[in-house]
Short mmCIF file of C-alpha atoms in Angstrom, two decimals:
data_model
loop_
_atom_site.label_atom_id
_atom_site.label_comp_id
_atom_site.label_asym_id
_atom_site.label_seq_id
_atom_site.Cartn_x
_atom_site.Cartn_y
_atom_site.Cartn_z
CA MET A 9 14.92 10.54 -17.29
CA TYR A 10 13.20 9.00 -14.28
CA ARG A 11 13.77 10.51 -10.82
CA LEU A 12 11.26 8.75 -8.53
CA ALA A 13 10.05 5.13 -8.40
CA ALA A 14 7.29 3.80 -6.15
CA PHE A 15 7.03 0.12 -5.28
CA ASP A 16 4.22 -1.90 -3.80
CA VAL A 17 5.45 -4.62 -1.43
CA ASP A 18 3.60 -7.95 -1.50
CA GLY A 19 3.40 -9.45 -4.97
CA THR A 20 5.69 -6.75 -6.35
CA LEU A 21 8.88 -5.95 -4.47
CA LEU A 22 8.84 -9.28 -2.63
CA LYS A 23 8.60 -12.77 -4.06
CA SER A 24 5.66 -14.99 -3.14
CA ASP A 25 7.66 -16.42 -0.22
CA SER A 26 8.08 -12.83 1.11
CA SER A 27 11.79 -12.76 0.30
CA LEU A 28 13.69 -10.04 -1.56
CA SER A 29 15.62 -11.55 -4.44
CA GLU A 30 19.23 -10.58 -5.07
CA ALA A 31 18.31 -9.49 -8.61
CA THR A 32 15.61 -7.14 -7.29
CA HIS A 33 17.99 -5.75 -4.67
CA GLN A 34 20.60 -5.11 -7.34
CA ALA A 35 17.98 -3.46 -9.56
CA LEU A 36 17.11 -1.05 -6.74
CA LYS A 37 20.80 -0.24 -6.30
CA THR A 38 21.09 0.46 -10.02
CA MET A 39 18.12 2.82 -9.84
CA LYS A 40 19.57 4.65 -6.86
CA GLU A 41 22.94 4.98 -8.59
CA SER A 42 21.08 6.41 -11.60
CA GLY A 43 19.65 9.20 -9.44
CA ILE A 44 16.21 7.70 -8.88
CA GLU A 45 14.64 8.15 -5.44
CA ILE A 46 12.89 5.00 -4.21
CA VAL A 47 9.64 5.08 -2.23
CA ILE A 48 7.98 2.02 -0.74
CA SER A 49 4.22 2.42 -1.14
CA SER A 50 2.08 0.03 0.86
CA GLY A 51 -1.28 -0.36 2.49
CA ARG A 52 0.57 -1.40 5.64
CA PRO A 53 0.96 0.90 8.65
CA LEU A 54 4.30 2.65 9.02
CA PRO A 55 6.00 -0.01 11.22
CA GLY A 56 5.16 -2.63 8.61
CA VAL A 57 6.67 -0.50 5.84
CA GLU A 58 9.75 0.18 7.97
CA MET A 59 10.31 -3.60 8.09
CA ILE A 60 10.61 -3.58 4.31
CA GLN A 61 12.90 -0.54 4.38
CA ASP A 62 15.17 -2.46 6.76
CA LEU A 63 15.15 -5.40 4.36
CA VAL A 64 16.00 -3.28 1.32
CA GLY A 65 18.39 -0.93 3.11
CA LYS A 66 17.83 2.53 4.57
CA ASP A 67 20.61 3.83 2.35
CA LEU A 68 18.46 2.98 -0.69
CA VAL A 69 15.02 4.04 0.55
CA ARG A 70 14.33 7.51 1.94
CA TYR A 71 10.55 7.88 1.60
CA LEU A 72 7.82 5.61 2.95
CA SER A 73 4.18 5.79 1.91
CA SER A 74 1.92 3.86 4.29
CA PHE A 75 -1.85 3.36 4.54
CA ASN A 76 -2.23 3.40 0.72
CA GLY A 77 -0.75 6.88 0.46
CA GLY A 78 -2.57 8.08 3.57
CA ARG A 79 0.67 8.86 5.44
CA ILE A 80 3.99 9.72 3.79
CA VAL A 81 7.19 10.31 5.75
CA ASP A 82 10.79 11.29 5.07
CA THR A 83 12.81 8.79 7.09
CA TRP A 84 16.04 10.71 6.55
CA SER A 85 14.47 13.70 8.36
CA ASP A 86 13.29 11.96 11.55
CA ASN A 87 10.09 10.68 9.90
CA GLN A 88 8.89 14.16 8.99
CA VAL A 89 5.28 13.82 7.79
CA ILE A 90 4.91 15.02 4.21
CA PHE A 91 1.20 14.14 3.95
CA GLU A 92 -1.42 12.53 6.19
CA ALA A 93 -5.13 11.79 5.80
CA ILE A 94 -7.47 10.79 8.64
CA LEU A 95 -10.91 9.14 8.79
CA PRO A 96 -13.11 11.26 11.11
CA PRO A 97 -14.47 9.38 14.16
CA ALA A 98 -18.09 9.74 13.00
CA GLU A 99 -17.25 8.07 9.70
CA VAL A 100 -15.35 5.27 11.45
CA GLY A 101 -18.43 4.66 13.58
CA GLU A 102 -20.74 4.68 10.56
CA ILE A 103 -18.67 2.07 8.74
CA CYS A 104 -18.29 -0.18 11.78
CA ASP A 105 -22.01 0.04 12.60
CA PHE A 106 -22.94 -1.00 9.08
CA LEU A 107 -20.59 -3.99 9.20
CA ALA A 108 -21.54 -5.10 12.72
CA ASP A 109 -23.81 -7.94 11.58
CA TYR A 110 -21.43 -9.30 8.95
CA ASP A 111 -19.02 -12.15 9.60
CA VAL A 112 -15.93 -9.99 9.23
CA ASP A 113 -13.21 -8.68 11.51
CA ILE A 114 -12.36 -4.98 11.66
CA ASN A 115 -9.10 -3.44 12.72
CA THR A 116 -7.11 -0.23 12.60
CA TYR A 117 -3.68 0.64 14.01
CA ASP A 118 -1.82 2.75 16.51
CA ASP A 119 1.93 3.30 16.41
CA HIS A 120 2.67 -0.10 17.91
CA ASN A 121 -0.37 -2.39 17.54
CA VAL A 122 -2.97 -3.81 15.21
CA LEU A 123 -6.13 -2.67 17.00
CA GLY A 124 -8.95 -5.21 16.71
CA LEU A 125 -12.45 -3.91 17.39
CA LYS A 126 -13.27 -7.31 18.94
CA GLU A 127 -11.69 -10.74 19.22
CA PRO A 128 -11.18 -11.96 15.64
CA ASN A 129 -13.25 -14.81 14.22
CA HIS A 130 -10.88 -15.51 11.34
CA GLN A 131 -7.15 -15.95 10.82
CA TYR A 132 -6.70 -12.91 8.59
CA MET A 133 -6.13 -10.35 11.33
CA ALA A 134 -3.34 -12.55 12.67
CA HIS A 135 -1.91 -12.63 9.14
CA GLU A 136 -1.99 -8.83 9.05
CA ALA A 137 -0.21 -8.73 12.42
CA GLN A 138 2.47 -11.03 11.03
CA LEU A 139 2.91 -8.91 7.90
CA THR A 140 3.28 -5.70 9.88
CA GLY A 141 5.32 -7.11 12.76
CA MET A 142 2.78 -5.64 15.20
CA PRO A 143 0.84 -7.50 17.92
CA ILE A 144 -2.95 -7.55 18.06
CA LYS A 145 -4.56 -5.46 20.79
CA ILE A 146 -8.33 -5.56 21.33
CA GLU A 147 -9.68 -2.04 21.78
CA ASN A 148 -12.94 -0.27 21.05
CA PHE A 149 -11.32 2.34 18.84
CA VAL A 150 -14.77 3.63 17.82
CA GLU A 151 -15.73 4.64 21.36
CA ASN A 152 -12.19 5.82 22.10
CA GLU A 153 -12.14 7.95 18.93
CA THR A 154 -8.66 6.67 18.16
CA LYS A 155 -6.94 8.34 15.20
CA VAL A 156 -7.70 6.18 12.16
CA ASN A 157 -5.70 6.43 8.94
CA LYS A 158 -7.25 3.26 7.55
CA LEU A 159 -9.89 0.69 8.48
CA MET A 160 -9.10 -2.89 7.53
CA VAL A 161 -11.97 -5.34 7.08
CA THR A 162 -10.97 -8.99 6.80
CA GLY A 163 -12.83 -12.19 6.05
CA ASP A 164 -13.05 -15.18 3.77
CA PRO A 165 -12.48 -13.97 0.18
CA ALA A 166 -15.79 -15.01 -1.41
CA TYR A 167 -17.79 -13.70 1.55
CA LEU A 168 -15.82 -10.46 1.65
CA GLU A 169 -16.67 -9.84 -2.00
CA THR A 170 -20.38 -10.13 -1.19
CA VAL A 171 -19.85 -7.64 1.64
CA ARG A 172 -18.29 -5.21 -0.81
CA GLN A 173 -21.24 -5.62 -3.17
CA ASP A 174 -23.61 -4.86 -0.27
CA LEU A 175 -21.96 -1.52 0.52
CA PRO A 176 -24.06 1.56 -0.31
CA GLU A 177 -23.16 2.83 -3.77
CA ASP A 178 -22.34 6.34 -2.58
CA TRP A 179 -19.71 4.98 -0.17
CA PHE A 180 -17.33 4.51 -3.09
CA ASP A 181 -17.47 8.28 -3.63
CA ARG A 182 -17.09 9.06 0.07
CA TRP A 183 -14.11 6.79 0.74
CA ASN A 184 -11.35 5.06 -1.17
CA ILE A 185 -12.43 1.43 -0.77
CA VAL A 186 -10.02 -1.11 -2.23
CA LYS A 187 -8.80 -4.67 -1.87
CA SER A 188 -5.10 -5.24 -1.26
CA ALA A 189 -5.60 -9.02 -1.14
CA PRO A 190 -8.68 -11.23 -1.62
CA TYR A 191 -9.18 -11.28 2.18
CA PHE A 192 -8.33 -7.59 2.87
CA LEU A 193 -10.94 -4.86 2.19
CA GLU A 194 -9.59 -1.43 3.10
CA PHE A 195 -11.40 1.83 3.84
CA ASN A 196 -9.24 4.92 3.34
CA PRO A 197 -10.03 8.65 3.34
CA VAL A 198 -11.21 9.68 -0.12
CA ASP A 199 -8.02 11.70 -0.69
CA ALA A 200 -5.78 8.79 0.37
CA ASN A 201 -4.71 6.50 -2.42
CA LYS A 202 -1.34 5.46 -3.76
CA GLY A 203 -1.63 7.68 -6.82
CA ALA A 204 -2.43 10.78 -4.77
CA GLY A 205 0.40 9.86 -2.42
CA LEU A 206 2.86 9.66 -5.29
CA ALA A 207 1.60 13.02 -6.57
CA HIS A 208 2.03 14.64 -3.12
CA LEU A 209 5.57 13.30 -2.80
CA SER A 210 6.51 14.29 -6.35
CA GLN A 211 5.36 17.85 -5.71
CA GLU A 212 7.20 17.97 -2.38
CA ILE A 213 10.55 16.98 -3.86
CA GLY A 214 10.19 18.72 -7.21
CA VAL A 215 9.77 15.76 -9.53
CA ASP A 216 7.57 16.03 -12.63
CA GLN A 217 4.86 13.43 -13.22
CA GLU A 218 6.55 12.09 -16.36
CA GLN A 219 9.71 11.47 -14.31
CA THR A 220 7.95 8.95 -12.04
CA MET A 221 7.61 5.17 -12.16
CA ALA A 222 5.22 2.94 -10.22
CA PHE A 223 5.15 -0.84 -9.80
CA GLY A 224 2.25 -2.90 -8.45
CA ASP A 225 -0.05 -5.87 -8.76
CA GLN A 226 -3.26 -5.32 -6.78
CA GLU A 227 -6.33 -3.10 -6.93
CA ASN A 228 -4.90 -0.64 -4.40
CA ASP A 229 -1.93 -0.06 -6.74
CA LEU A 230 -4.08 0.97 -9.68
CA THR A 231 -4.15 4.72 -9.00
CA MET A 232 -0.37 5.10 -8.78
CA ILE A 233 0.21 2.95 -11.87
CA GLU A 234 -2.33 5.09 -13.71
CA TRP A 235 -0.76 8.36 -12.45
CA ALA A 236 2.94 7.60 -12.92
CA GLY A 237 4.87 8.55 -16.02
CA LEU A 238 5.65 4.85 -16.41
CA GLY A 239 3.10 2.60 -14.75
CA VAL A 240 4.29 -0.99 -14.49
CA ALA A 241 2.03 -3.96 -13.76
CA MET A 242 3.68 -7.13 -12.55
CA GLY A 243 3.01 -10.26 -14.59
CA ASN A 244 1.00 -11.58 -11.63
CA ALA A 245 -1.14 -8.42 -11.40
CA VAL A 246 -4.93 -8.48 -11.42
CA ALA A 247 -6.54 -7.69 -14.78
CA SER A 248 -7.68 -4.18 -13.82
CA VAL A 249 -4.10 -3.16 -13.02
CA LYS A 250 -2.71 -4.61 -16.23
CA ALA A 251 -5.39 -2.72 -18.16
CA VAL A 252 -4.13 0.72 -17.03
CA ALA A 253 -0.40 -0.06 -17.06
CA ASP A 254 2.03 1.34 -19.62
CA PHE A 255 4.09 -1.84 -19.39
CA VAL A 256 3.45 -5.36 -18.09
CA THR A 257 6.63 -6.99 -16.83
CA HIS A 258 7.46 -10.49 -15.61
CA THR A 259 5.99 -11.80 -12.36
CA ASN A 260 7.37 -11.02 -8.91
CA ASP A 261 8.83 -14.54 -8.83
CA ASP A 262 10.47 -14.10 -12.24
CA GLU A 263 12.46 -10.89 -11.57
CA GLY A 264 9.87 -8.49 -12.99
CA ILE A 265 11.50 -5.41 -11.45
CA SER A 266 14.95 -6.31 -12.71
CA HIS A 267 13.48 -6.75 -16.20
CA VAL A 268 12.09 -3.20 -16.15
CA VAL A 269 15.40 -1.75 -14.98
CA ASP A 270 17.15 -3.57 -17.83
CA GLN A 271 14.62 -2.27 -20.36
CA PHE A 272 14.17 1.34 -19.21
CA ILE A 273 17.18 2.31 -17.07
CA THR A 274 20.29 0.33 -18.02
CA LYS A 275 19.67 0.48 -21.78
CA ASN A 276 19.24 4.25 -21.58
#
């Protein structure tokens, strides 16, 4: 019997036009009525995840996992922090210094803004601001030693992939470095990933690993799909996610979540 289900947002919970289908909404209601707690697990900062909670319904979603599992809150207990991971200022500076000569934009977040290290050269930071519902504010967060849960590096997809290949090999052991979209390269604390976040939350609320489900489509979803008792890759997922999934469902535009609920919840 499943008791906790974690959902990625873009490409998973939402359709490609960023809408929530009625079938998906009904599937979430069915899960809740079956005693399954629902957690939204996103790379977005908390305000951006709260937007999705508002869309789904606060009565259905209690827990929010933001920054790829780097900050988890209980929204029914005044956003009590269950887990939080921070990038130390020295490490933020090291990453930003290395990337200074690359044609990329770098941002982090405070509680109300997308913080751009400098004026953006590309449209992707504006896209991130739109996704999160937060305005862009230019601030030298390195010098200010602003609290950083996640660094976002954005740029043209092909170029950004060459940047990733240029990163020192040991960096992938020091930080959790993942793509959440072809134009989003994210630097998270090494202990912050969606799988670890799901494990922290499961332990906090007394749910066994085999009682968990996880749904996703992108590289940053891989750890939670691998960790969950039932890891579900959307039909539109990248190959690496499908490879570790227990089940590959239909695409996000073809009611993939509803299909899983029919197969694993309603039939049981």
